[in-house]
C-alpha cells in the first residue's frame, strides 16, 4: 500500500464551480483511492488570509500536500487524466508493453 | 466649460512633485486611474509614490503586485529612501502578493476563476483600513486567464469593489509602444475613468521621459506631455512648464555687469532680474565675462551661484585668479557657490531639478551658467527648448539676474541653435567674435539686443590681460563681422563717410 494522500481543495464560496470541483474530486477519490485519501476543503471567501499565505490566486485549486513534492492543479477537476497524472496513479499511465 | 461649474470630484495628492501641479491637485478621489506605459517608463514608482504620500497623510495603502515580489519591491524602493517594511509593521501598508510563485506551474483541469484575487484585495483593504490601492500591473491578469470574457468579468468586479469602498486606485498596464494604442488589451475601456500615459521614448539616441493625462472624466487638468525624471531619494519629479510667465517680475533697477565700460555700453548696467546671453566661440572671453559678472555681484553684496558645466572647480579657481579674482575667498565667505557638473552625468530633467533645488537652497541674487549650450548635447532639441523656457521662468519668478554663456559652433560665424532657442526669452544678448585683421586675430564684442534700454551699437574690440577684460575702440575698417564675411574698408572712405554725416 502506498503512502496516504493528503489533499487540500481551495474554492471561492458556494458557487456552481466550487460544487463541481468538490463533486469531481469526491467521485475520483471514491473510485480510485478508497480509504487512502484525506481531503480538506477550504473556502477562501471565508479565509482570505489563507489565500494570501498560500499565494492562491485561482480557484478551484487542488494542492497535493503529501507525499512530496507538492503539486497544484487548477480548475474544476473535470479532466480526470490530469488528476491521475498528478496524484501519480500508475494504473492510468498508458502501458507500453 | 469645466471652469464654469465647480468640480464635484475632489482630487488627492500623489506626492509626485510637479504632477500635483499640472493635474491640478492629483488623482480624482474615490476613482481608479489607469497608468499606461512601456517597460521602464516609471509606472511602478508612480504607484509606490502614490501610496507613500497617502501614508504620510494618514491614508493607508494596499499594493497588489503581479510582477515583482514584495521582497524585491521593498528592496528596490529602499533606493528612494522608502522603508516599506516599517509601514507594513505599523499596519499602514499591505501587500497582496500575486507575483509568480516559485513552485511549479499548476496543471489545468477544467474551468477556473480569479476570485481569490478579489477576496484577498478586500481582505487587505479591511486589514489596514486602506484608502489607496495600487495594482501593478493589470496586464498580468491576462496571463492567468486566457479567456477575454473572464478577464473582462474580473476587471469589472475589481473596479466595482474599489468604487464601492471609495478607494482611490492606481492601476498600471503595459504598453508595447510609446505612441499608439493605450494598452495592449484595451483594458482601459472597462476599468478606469481616468487614463495617464507615461512614456520613455527614444528620440535620436536620447531618452525622454514624459507623463500625460489622457483623460480625467469630468475633472479639469492641463493637457500635453510633461517631462519627468526619476531621482534617487526622491522618486519621480515632473517638471511642469510654468504657464504663468506673465507673473514674472520686471525691474528697472540697474546692477553692475562687473565691467565699467560694459556698464556704460549698456546705459548704466544690466537690469536686475534680467537674463543675459553671452554667445561666442571658444576662447572669445565668455568665461571671463562670467567671472566679472560674479565679481561685480559679490562686490555689490549679492549672493552668486555658478553652474560650471565644462570646467572643474580647480580650473575655475585658477582661471579667475589669473584675472585677479579670488573665487576661493568668496566661497569661504559664503557669498559664492560653485557647482561643477558635467552634462553627461545625468539627464537634462535631472539637471533642471538639481539646479532648482540648489537655487532654492542657496537663494542667490545672481546665477551664471557656463555654458548652457553644453547641456544641448544631452537632449533632443525639443527637450532643450522646454528646459530653457522652464529655467528662464524660474529665474524670472525669483528675480535672479542670470548670465548664460553659449558656445557657437563656428568660430567666426554667429549662428547657433542655442541662440535661436534661448534668444526669445533673454533680455540681453552679447556677441563675442573673433575678428581677423591683417593677419592678426582680435576679439570683438557687440550688444545685439537689450530690452527696455538704449545701448552702444558699435562692435568694440576687447583685450584680455591679468586685470580682466578691457573694452577698447570700435572696429572701424571692417564690415561683416557678425555675418562672418569680413571686408576691409579703406580708412579714407570711412573718414569721407563721417564727413558726410556731420555735414548732414
PDB file of C-alpha atoms in Angstrom, chain B residues 232-454:
ATOM      1  CA  UNK B 232      17.442  58.746  -6.172  1.00  0.00           C
ATOM      2  CA  UNK B 233      15.976  59.507  -2.731  1.00  0.00           C
ATOM      3  CA  UNK B 234      13.014  61.298  -4.312  1.00  0.00           C
ATOM      4  CA  UNK B 235      11.357  59.180  -6.956  1.00  0.00           C
ATOM      5  CA  UNK B 236       9.524  60.770  -9.841  1.00  0.00           C
ATOM      6  CA  UNK B 237       9.753  64.516 -10.294  1.00  0.00           C
ATOM      7  CA  UNK B 238       7.588  66.028 -13.009  1.00  0.00           C
ATOM      8  CA  UNK B 239       8.654  69.318 -14.491  1.00  0.00           C
ATOM      9  CA  UNK B 240       5.574  71.330 -15.266  1.00  0.00           C
ATOM     10  CA  UNK B 241       6.179  74.272 -17.519  1.00  0.00           C
ATOM     11  CA  UNK B 242       5.093  77.184 -15.500  1.00  0.00           C
ATOM     12  CA  UNK B 243       2.346  78.672 -17.559  1.00  0.00           C
ATOM     13  CA  UNK B 244       2.323  81.888 -15.571  1.00  0.00           C
ATOM     14  CA  UNK B 245       5.124  83.673 -17.380  1.00  0.00           C
ATOM     15  CA  UNK B 246       3.198  86.871 -17.064  1.00  0.00           C
ATOM     16  CA  UNK B 247       3.548  86.854 -13.307  1.00  0.00           C
ATOM     17  CA  UNK B 248       7.293  87.265 -13.582  1.00  0.00           C
ATOM     18  CA  UNK B 249       8.805  90.359 -12.107  1.00  0.00           C
ATOM     19  CA  UNK B 250      10.365  93.155 -14.092  1.00  0.00           C
ATOM     20  CA  UNK B 251      12.736  95.609 -12.501  1.00  0.00           C
ATOM     21  CA  UNK B 252      14.136  98.914 -13.645  1.00  0.00           C
ATOM     22  CA  UNK B 253      16.914  98.815 -11.087  1.00  0.00           C
ATOM     23  CA  UNK B 254      20.338  98.631 -12.701  1.00  0.00           C
ATOM     24  CA  UNK B 255      23.071  96.344 -11.442  1.00  0.00           C
ATOM     25  CA  UNK B 256      26.703  96.222 -12.426  1.00  0.00           C
ATOM     26  CA  UNK B 257      27.942  93.939 -15.153  1.00  0.00           C
ATOM     27  CA  UNK B 258      31.258  93.678 -13.357  1.00  0.00           C
ATOM     28  CA  UNK B 259      32.947  95.734 -16.054  1.00  0.00           C
ATOM     29  CA  UNK B 260      32.890  99.547 -16.042  1.00  0.00           C
ATOM     30  CA  UNK B 261      32.977 100.003 -19.778  1.00  0.00           C
ATOM     31  CA  UNK B 262      30.330  97.341 -20.333  1.00  0.00           C
ATOM     32  CA  UNK B 263      28.122  99.175 -17.817  1.00  0.00           C
ATOM     33  CA  UNK B 264      28.489 102.287 -19.921  1.00  0.00           C
ATOM     34  CA  UNK B 265      27.717 100.398 -23.122  1.00  0.00           C
ATOM     35  CA  UNK B 266      24.504  99.120 -21.578  1.00  0.00           C
ATOM     36  CA  UNK B 267      23.357 102.513 -20.409  1.00  0.00           C
ATOM     37  CA  UNK B 268      24.397 102.112 -16.792  1.00  0.00           C
ATOM     38  CA  UNK B 269      24.358  98.365 -16.179  1.00  0.00           C
ATOM     39  CA  UNK B 270      22.014  95.460 -16.605  1.00  0.00           C
ATOM     40  CA  UNK B 271      18.518  95.383 -15.221  1.00  0.00           C
ATOM     41  CA  UNK B 272      18.143  93.424 -12.035  1.00  0.00           C
ATOM     42  CA  UNK B 273      16.458  90.109 -12.704  1.00  0.00           C
ATOM     43  CA  UNK B 274      17.205  90.099 -16.409  1.00  0.00           C
ATOM     44  CA  UNK B 275      18.543  87.152 -18.360  1.00  0.00           C
ATOM     45  CA  UNK B 276      21.721  87.742 -20.297  1.00  0.00           C
ATOM     46  CA  UNK B 277      23.061  85.521 -23.024  1.00  0.00           C
ATOM     47  CA  UNK B 278      26.720  85.726 -23.943  1.00  0.00           C
ATOM     48  CA  UNK B 279      27.376  83.931 -27.175  1.00  0.00           C
ATOM     49  CA  UNK B 280      30.750  83.261 -28.727  1.00  0.00           C
ATOM     50  CA  UNK B 281      33.263  80.715 -29.890  1.00  0.00           C
ATOM     51  CA  UNK B 282      35.673  79.054 -27.539  1.00  0.00           C
ATOM     52  CA  UNK B 283      38.281  81.452 -26.197  1.00  0.00           C
ATOM     53  CA  UNK B 284      36.472  84.680 -27.019  1.00  0.00           C
ATOM     54  CA  UNK B 285      36.046  85.626 -23.365  1.00  0.00           C
ATOM     55  CA  UNK B 286      32.782  84.099 -22.202  1.00  0.00           C
ATOM     56  CA  UNK B 287      34.181  82.605 -19.022  1.00  0.00           C
ATOM     57  CA  UNK B 288      35.925  85.888 -18.258  1.00  0.00           C
ATOM     58  CA  UNK B 289      32.694  87.781 -18.655  1.00  0.00           C
ATOM     59  CA  UNK B 290      31.049  85.267 -16.324  1.00  0.00           C
ATOM     60  CA  UNK B 291      33.818  85.751 -13.787  1.00  0.00           C
ATOM     61  CA  UNK B 292      33.494  89.538 -13.886  1.00  0.00           C
ATOM     62  CA  UNK B 293      29.730  89.219 -13.584  1.00  0.00           C
ATOM     63  CA  UNK B 294      30.183  87.204 -10.394  1.00  0.00           C
ATOM     64  CA  UNK B 295      32.864  89.544  -9.079  1.00  0.00           C
ATOM     65  CA  UNK B 296      30.563  92.511  -9.687  1.00  0.00           C
ATOM     66  CA  UNK B 297      27.771  90.767  -7.835  1.00  0.00           C
ATOM     67  CA  UNK B 298      29.895  89.901  -4.824  1.00  0.00           C
ATOM     68  CA  UNK B 299      31.226  93.467  -4.595  1.00  0.00           C
ATOM     69  CA  UNK B 300      27.610  94.575  -4.614  1.00  0.00           C
ATOM     70  CA  UNK B 301      26.899  92.201  -1.738  1.00  0.00           C
ATOM     71  CA  UNK B 302      24.824  89.858  -3.866  1.00  0.00           C
ATOM     72  CA  UNK B 303      24.983  86.081  -3.438  1.00  0.00           C
ATOM     73  CA  UNK B 304      26.161  84.317  -6.554  1.00  0.00           C
ATOM     74  CA  UNK B 305      25.709  80.765  -7.774  1.00  0.00           C
ATOM     75  CA  UNK B 306      27.854  79.476 -10.605  1.00  0.00           C
ATOM     76  CA  UNK B 307      26.968  76.351 -12.552  1.00  0.00           C
ATOM     77  CA  UNK B 308      30.068  75.213 -14.372  1.00  0.00           C
ATOM     78  CA  UNK B 309      29.367  72.561 -16.953  1.00  0.00           C
ATOM     79  CA  UNK B 310      32.655  72.424 -18.762  1.00  0.00           C
ATOM     80  CA  UNK B 311      35.427  73.069 -16.274  1.00  0.00           C
ATOM     81  CA  UNK B 312      36.481  71.618 -12.963  1.00  0.00           C
ATOM     82  CA  UNK B 313      36.457  73.550  -9.730  1.00  0.00           C
ATOM     83  CA  UNK B 314      40.253  73.851  -9.695  1.00  0.00           C
ATOM     84  CA  UNK B 315      40.408  75.094 -13.261  1.00  0.00           C
ATOM     85  CA  UNK B 316      37.849  77.754 -12.462  1.00  0.00           C
ATOM     86  CA  UNK B 317      39.736  78.976  -9.386  1.00  0.00           C
ATOM     87  CA  UNK B 318      42.946  79.164 -11.372  1.00  0.00           C
ATOM     88  CA  UNK B 319      41.327  80.994 -14.290  1.00  0.00           C
ATOM     89  CA  UNK B 320      39.701  83.535 -12.007  1.00  0.00           C
ATOM     90  CA  UNK B 321      42.926  84.110 -10.106  1.00  0.00           C
ATOM     91  CA  UNK B 322      44.624  84.752 -13.442  1.00  0.00           C
ATOM     92  CA  UNK B 323      42.272  87.712 -13.868  1.00  0.00           C
ATOM     93  CA  UNK B 324      42.788  88.882 -10.318  1.00  0.00           C
ATOM     94  CA  UNK B 325      39.569  87.462  -8.872  1.00  0.00           C
ATOM     95  CA  UNK B 326      39.705  85.220  -5.831  1.00  0.00           C
ATOM     96  CA  UNK B 327      36.839  82.718  -6.019  1.00  0.00           C
ATOM     97  CA  UNK B 328      38.123  80.719  -3.102  1.00  0.00           C
ATOM     98  CA  UNK B 329      37.805  83.614  -0.716  1.00  0.00           C
ATOM     99  CA  UNK B 330      34.288  84.356  -1.926  1.00  0.00           C
ATOM    100  CA  UNK B 331      33.351  80.739  -1.348  1.00  0.00           C
ATOM    101  CA  UNK B 332      34.753  80.743   2.167  1.00  0.00           C
ATOM    102  CA  UNK B 333      32.797  83.896   2.894  1.00  0.00           C
ATOM    103  CA  UNK B 334      29.648  82.058   1.837  1.00  0.00           C
ATOM    104  CA  UNK B 335      28.874  84.565  -0.883  1.00  0.00           C
ATOM    105  CA  UNK B 336      29.672  82.304  -3.784  1.00  0.00           C
ATOM    106  CA  UNK B 337      28.769  78.724  -4.532  1.00  0.00           C
ATOM    107  CA  UNK B 338      30.314  76.901  -7.453  1.00  0.00           C
ATOM    108  CA  UNK B 339      28.715  73.746  -8.713  1.00  0.00           C
ATOM    109  CA  UNK B 340      30.705  71.792 -11.265  1.00  0.00           C
ATOM    110  CA  UNK B 341      28.757  69.119 -13.037  1.00  0.00           C
ATOM    111  CA  UNK B 342      29.488  67.591 -16.387  1.00  0.00           C
ATOM    112  CA  UNK B 343      26.417  67.459 -18.616  1.00  0.00           C
ATOM    113  CA  UNK B 344      26.661  63.720 -19.200  1.00  0.00           C
ATOM    114  CA  UNK B 345      26.369  62.830 -15.519  1.00  0.00           C
ATOM    115  CA  UNK B 346      22.569  62.925 -15.699  1.00  0.00           C
ATOM    116  CA  UNK B 347      19.615  63.671 -17.925  1.00  0.00           C
ATOM    117  CA  UNK B 348      18.506  67.180 -18.726  1.00  0.00           C
ATOM    118  CA  UNK B 349      15.439  66.938 -16.500  1.00  0.00           C
ATOM    119  CA  UNK B 350      17.587  65.850 -13.588  1.00  0.00           C
ATOM    120  CA  UNK B 351      19.889  68.794 -14.252  1.00  0.00           C
ATOM    121  CA  UNK B 352      16.898  71.064 -14.028  1.00  0.00           C
ATOM    122  CA  UNK B 353      15.628  69.548 -10.797  1.00  0.00           C
ATOM    123  CA  UNK B 354      19.089  69.739  -9.227  1.00  0.00           C
ATOM    124  CA  UNK B 355      19.572  73.334 -10.323  1.00  0.00           C
ATOM    125  CA  UNK B 356      16.201  74.316  -8.956  1.00  0.00           C
ATOM    126  CA  UNK B 357      16.978  72.668  -5.635  1.00  0.00           C
ATOM    127  CA  UNK B 358      20.313  74.402  -5.385  1.00  0.00           C
ATOM    128  CA  UNK B 359      18.826  77.766  -6.280  1.00  0.00           C
ATOM    129  CA  UNK B 360      16.101  77.339  -3.699  1.00  0.00           C
ATOM    130  CA  UNK B 361      18.596  76.305  -1.091  1.00  0.00           C
ATOM    131  CA  UNK B 362      21.294  78.934  -1.695  1.00  0.00           C
ATOM    132  CA  UNK B 363      18.907  81.778  -2.633  1.00  0.00           C
ATOM    133  CA  UNK B 364      21.320  83.658  -4.910  1.00  0.00           C
ATOM    134  CA  UNK B 365      20.659  87.062  -6.454  1.00  0.00           C
ATOM    135  CA  UNK B 366      22.902  86.147  -9.368  1.00  0.00           C
ATOM    136  CA  UNK B 367      23.245  82.928 -11.274  1.00  0.00           C
ATOM    137  CA  UNK B 368      25.742  82.165 -14.003  1.00  0.00           C
ATOM    138  CA  UNK B 369      25.633  79.102 -16.226  1.00  0.00           C
ATOM    139  CA  UNK B 370      28.815  78.435 -18.141  1.00  0.00           C
ATOM    140  CA  UNK B 371      27.905  77.159 -20.609  1.00  0.00           C
ATOM    141  CA  UNK B 372      24.254  76.465 -21.195  1.00  0.00           C
ATOM    142  CA  UNK B 373      24.993  75.086 -24.645  1.00  0.00           C
ATOM    143  CA  UNK B 374      26.935  72.217 -23.086  1.00  0.00           C
ATOM    144  CA  UNK B 375      23.579  70.852 -21.964  1.00  0.00           C
ATOM    145  CA  UNK B 376      22.334  70.831 -25.506  1.00  0.00           C
ATOM    146  CA  UNK B 377      24.298  67.736 -26.366  1.00  0.00           C
ATOM    147  CA  UNK B 378      22.478  65.569 -23.838  1.00  0.00           C
ATOM    148  CA  UNK B 379      18.953  66.166 -25.043  1.00  0.00           C
ATOM    149  CA  UNK B 380      16.665  66.405 -28.002  1.00  0.00           C
ATOM    150  CA  UNK B 381      16.145  69.885 -29.367  1.00  0.00           C
ATOM    151  CA  UNK B 382      12.531  69.900 -28.196  1.00  0.00           C
ATOM    152  CA  UNK B 383      13.577  68.853 -24.723  1.00  0.00           C
ATOM    153  CA  UNK B 384      16.268  71.513 -24.671  1.00  0.00           C
ATOM    154  CA  UNK B 385      13.862  74.221 -25.713  1.00  0.00           C
ATOM    155  CA  UNK B 386      11.481  73.267 -22.909  1.00  0.00           C
ATOM    156  CA  UNK B 387      14.353  73.154 -20.459  1.00  0.00           C
ATOM    157  CA  UNK B 388      15.451  76.676 -21.350  1.00  0.00           C
ATOM    158  CA  UNK B 389      11.957  78.021 -21.149  1.00  0.00           C
ATOM    159  CA  UNK B 390      11.299  76.460 -17.757  1.00  0.00           C
ATOM    160  CA  UNK B 391      14.645  77.558 -16.425  1.00  0.00           C
ATOM    161  CA  UNK B 392      14.117  81.113 -17.594  1.00  0.00           C
ATOM    162  CA  UNK B 393      10.711  81.234 -15.991  1.00  0.00           C
ATOM    163  CA  UNK B 394      12.271  80.049 -12.739  1.00  0.00           C
ATOM    164  CA  UNK B 395      14.842  82.863 -12.849  1.00  0.00           C
ATOM    165  CA  UNK B 396      12.209  85.427 -13.736  1.00  0.00           C
ATOM    166  CA  UNK B 397       9.925  84.322 -10.916  1.00  0.00           C
ATOM    167  CA  UNK B 398      12.698  84.664  -8.416  1.00  0.00           C
ATOM    168  CA  UNK B 399      14.043  87.880  -9.892  1.00  0.00           C
ATOM    169  CA  UNK B 400      17.527  86.427 -10.270  1.00  0.00           C
ATOM    170  CA  UNK B 401      19.947  88.212 -12.587  1.00  0.00           C
ATOM    171  CA  UNK B 402      21.219  85.423 -14.793  1.00  0.00           C
ATOM    172  CA  UNK B 403      24.073  85.166 -17.199  1.00  0.00           C
ATOM    173  CA  UNK B 404      24.236  82.199 -19.539  1.00  0.00           C
ATOM    174  CA  UNK B 405      27.011  81.570 -21.985  1.00  0.00           C
ATOM    175  CA  UNK B 406      26.618  79.737 -25.264  1.00  0.00           C
ATOM    176  CA  UNK B 407      29.257  78.250 -27.460  1.00  0.00           C
ATOM    177  CA  UNK B 408      28.950  78.940 -31.148  1.00  0.00           C
ATOM    178  CA  UNK B 409      29.985  76.060 -33.313  1.00  0.00           C
ATOM    179  CA  UNK B 410      31.851  78.126 -35.853  1.00  0.00           C
ATOM    180  CA  UNK B 411      34.471  80.460 -34.510  1.00  0.00           C
ATOM    181  CA  UNK B 412      33.716  83.228 -36.969  1.00  0.00           C
ATOM    182  CA  UNK B 413      30.040  82.881 -37.683  1.00  0.00           C
ATOM    183  CA  UNK B 414      27.254  83.685 -35.347  1.00  0.00           C
ATOM    184  CA  UNK B 415      24.500  81.161 -35.799  1.00  0.00           C
ATOM    185  CA  UNK B 416      23.679  78.564 -33.172  1.00  0.00           C
ATOM    186  CA  UNK B 417      20.644  76.584 -32.170  1.00  0.00           C
ATOM    187  CA  UNK B 418      21.104  77.646 -28.583  1.00  0.00           C
ATOM    188  CA  UNK B 419      20.882  81.207 -29.583  1.00  0.00           C
ATOM    189  CA  UNK B 420      17.724  80.786 -31.584  1.00  0.00           C
ATOM    190  CA  UNK B 421      16.194  78.736 -28.760  1.00  0.00           C
ATOM    191  CA  UNK B 422      17.234  80.979 -25.971  1.00  0.00           C
ATOM    192  CA  UNK B 423      17.179  84.394 -27.539  1.00  0.00           C
ATOM    193  CA  UNK B 424      13.434  84.919 -27.493  1.00  0.00           C
ATOM    194  CA  UNK B 425      13.268  84.967 -23.745  1.00  0.00           C
ATOM    195  CA  UNK B 426      16.537  86.623 -22.945  1.00  0.00           C
ATOM    196  CA  UNK B 427      16.612  90.305 -22.194  1.00  0.00           C
ATOM    197  CA  UNK B 428      20.085  90.955 -23.443  1.00  0.00           C
ATOM    198  CA  UNK B 429      22.334  89.293 -25.977  1.00  0.00           C
ATOM    199  CA  UNK B 430      26.054  89.894 -26.159  1.00  0.00           C
ATOM    200  CA  UNK B 431      28.086  88.512 -29.013  1.00  0.00           C
ATOM    201  CA  UNK B 432      31.774  87.776 -28.700  1.00  0.00           C
ATOM    202  CA  UNK B 433      33.549  87.169 -32.003  1.00  0.00           C
ATOM    203  CA  UNK B 434      36.970  86.558 -33.388  1.00  0.00           C
ATOM    204  CA  UNK B 435      37.917  89.232 -35.868  1.00  0.00           C
ATOM    205  CA  UNK B 436      40.783  88.733 -38.283  1.00  0.00           C
ATOM    206  CA  UNK B 437      42.675  91.928 -39.104  1.00  0.00           C
ATOM    207  CA  UNK B 438      45.641  91.912 -41.430  1.00  0.00           C
ATOM    208  CA  UNK B 439      46.895  88.539 -40.242  1.00  0.00           C
ATOM    209  CA  UNK B 440      46.076  89.086 -36.589  1.00  0.00           C
ATOM    210  CA  UNK B 441      43.267  87.604 -34.502  1.00  0.00           C
ATOM    211  CA  UNK B 442      41.417  90.113 -32.378  1.00  0.00           C
ATOM    212  CA  UNK B 443      38.264  89.780 -30.327  1.00  0.00           C
ATOM    213  CA  UNK B 444      35.137  91.800 -30.805  1.00  0.00           C
ATOM    214  CA  UNK B 445      32.125  92.480 -28.598  1.00  0.00           C
ATOM    215  CA  UNK B 446      28.696  93.617 -29.664  1.00  0.00           C
ATOM    216  CA  UNK B 447      25.425  94.068 -27.856  1.00  0.00           C
ATOM    217  CA  UNK B 448      22.761  92.616 -30.084  1.00  0.00           C
ATOM    218  CA  UNK B 449      19.678  93.473 -28.131  1.00  0.00           C
ATOM    219  CA  UNK B 450      18.793  94.965 -24.797  1.00  0.00           C
ATOM    220  CA  UNK B 451      15.202  95.080 -23.682  1.00  0.00           C
ATOM    221  CA  UNK B 452      13.947  98.351 -22.324  1.00  0.00           C
ATOM    222  CA  UNK B 453      17.180 100.305 -22.660  1.00  0.00           C
ATOM    223  CA  UNK B 454      19.453 102.147 -25.033  1.00  0.00           C
TER     224      UNK B 454
END
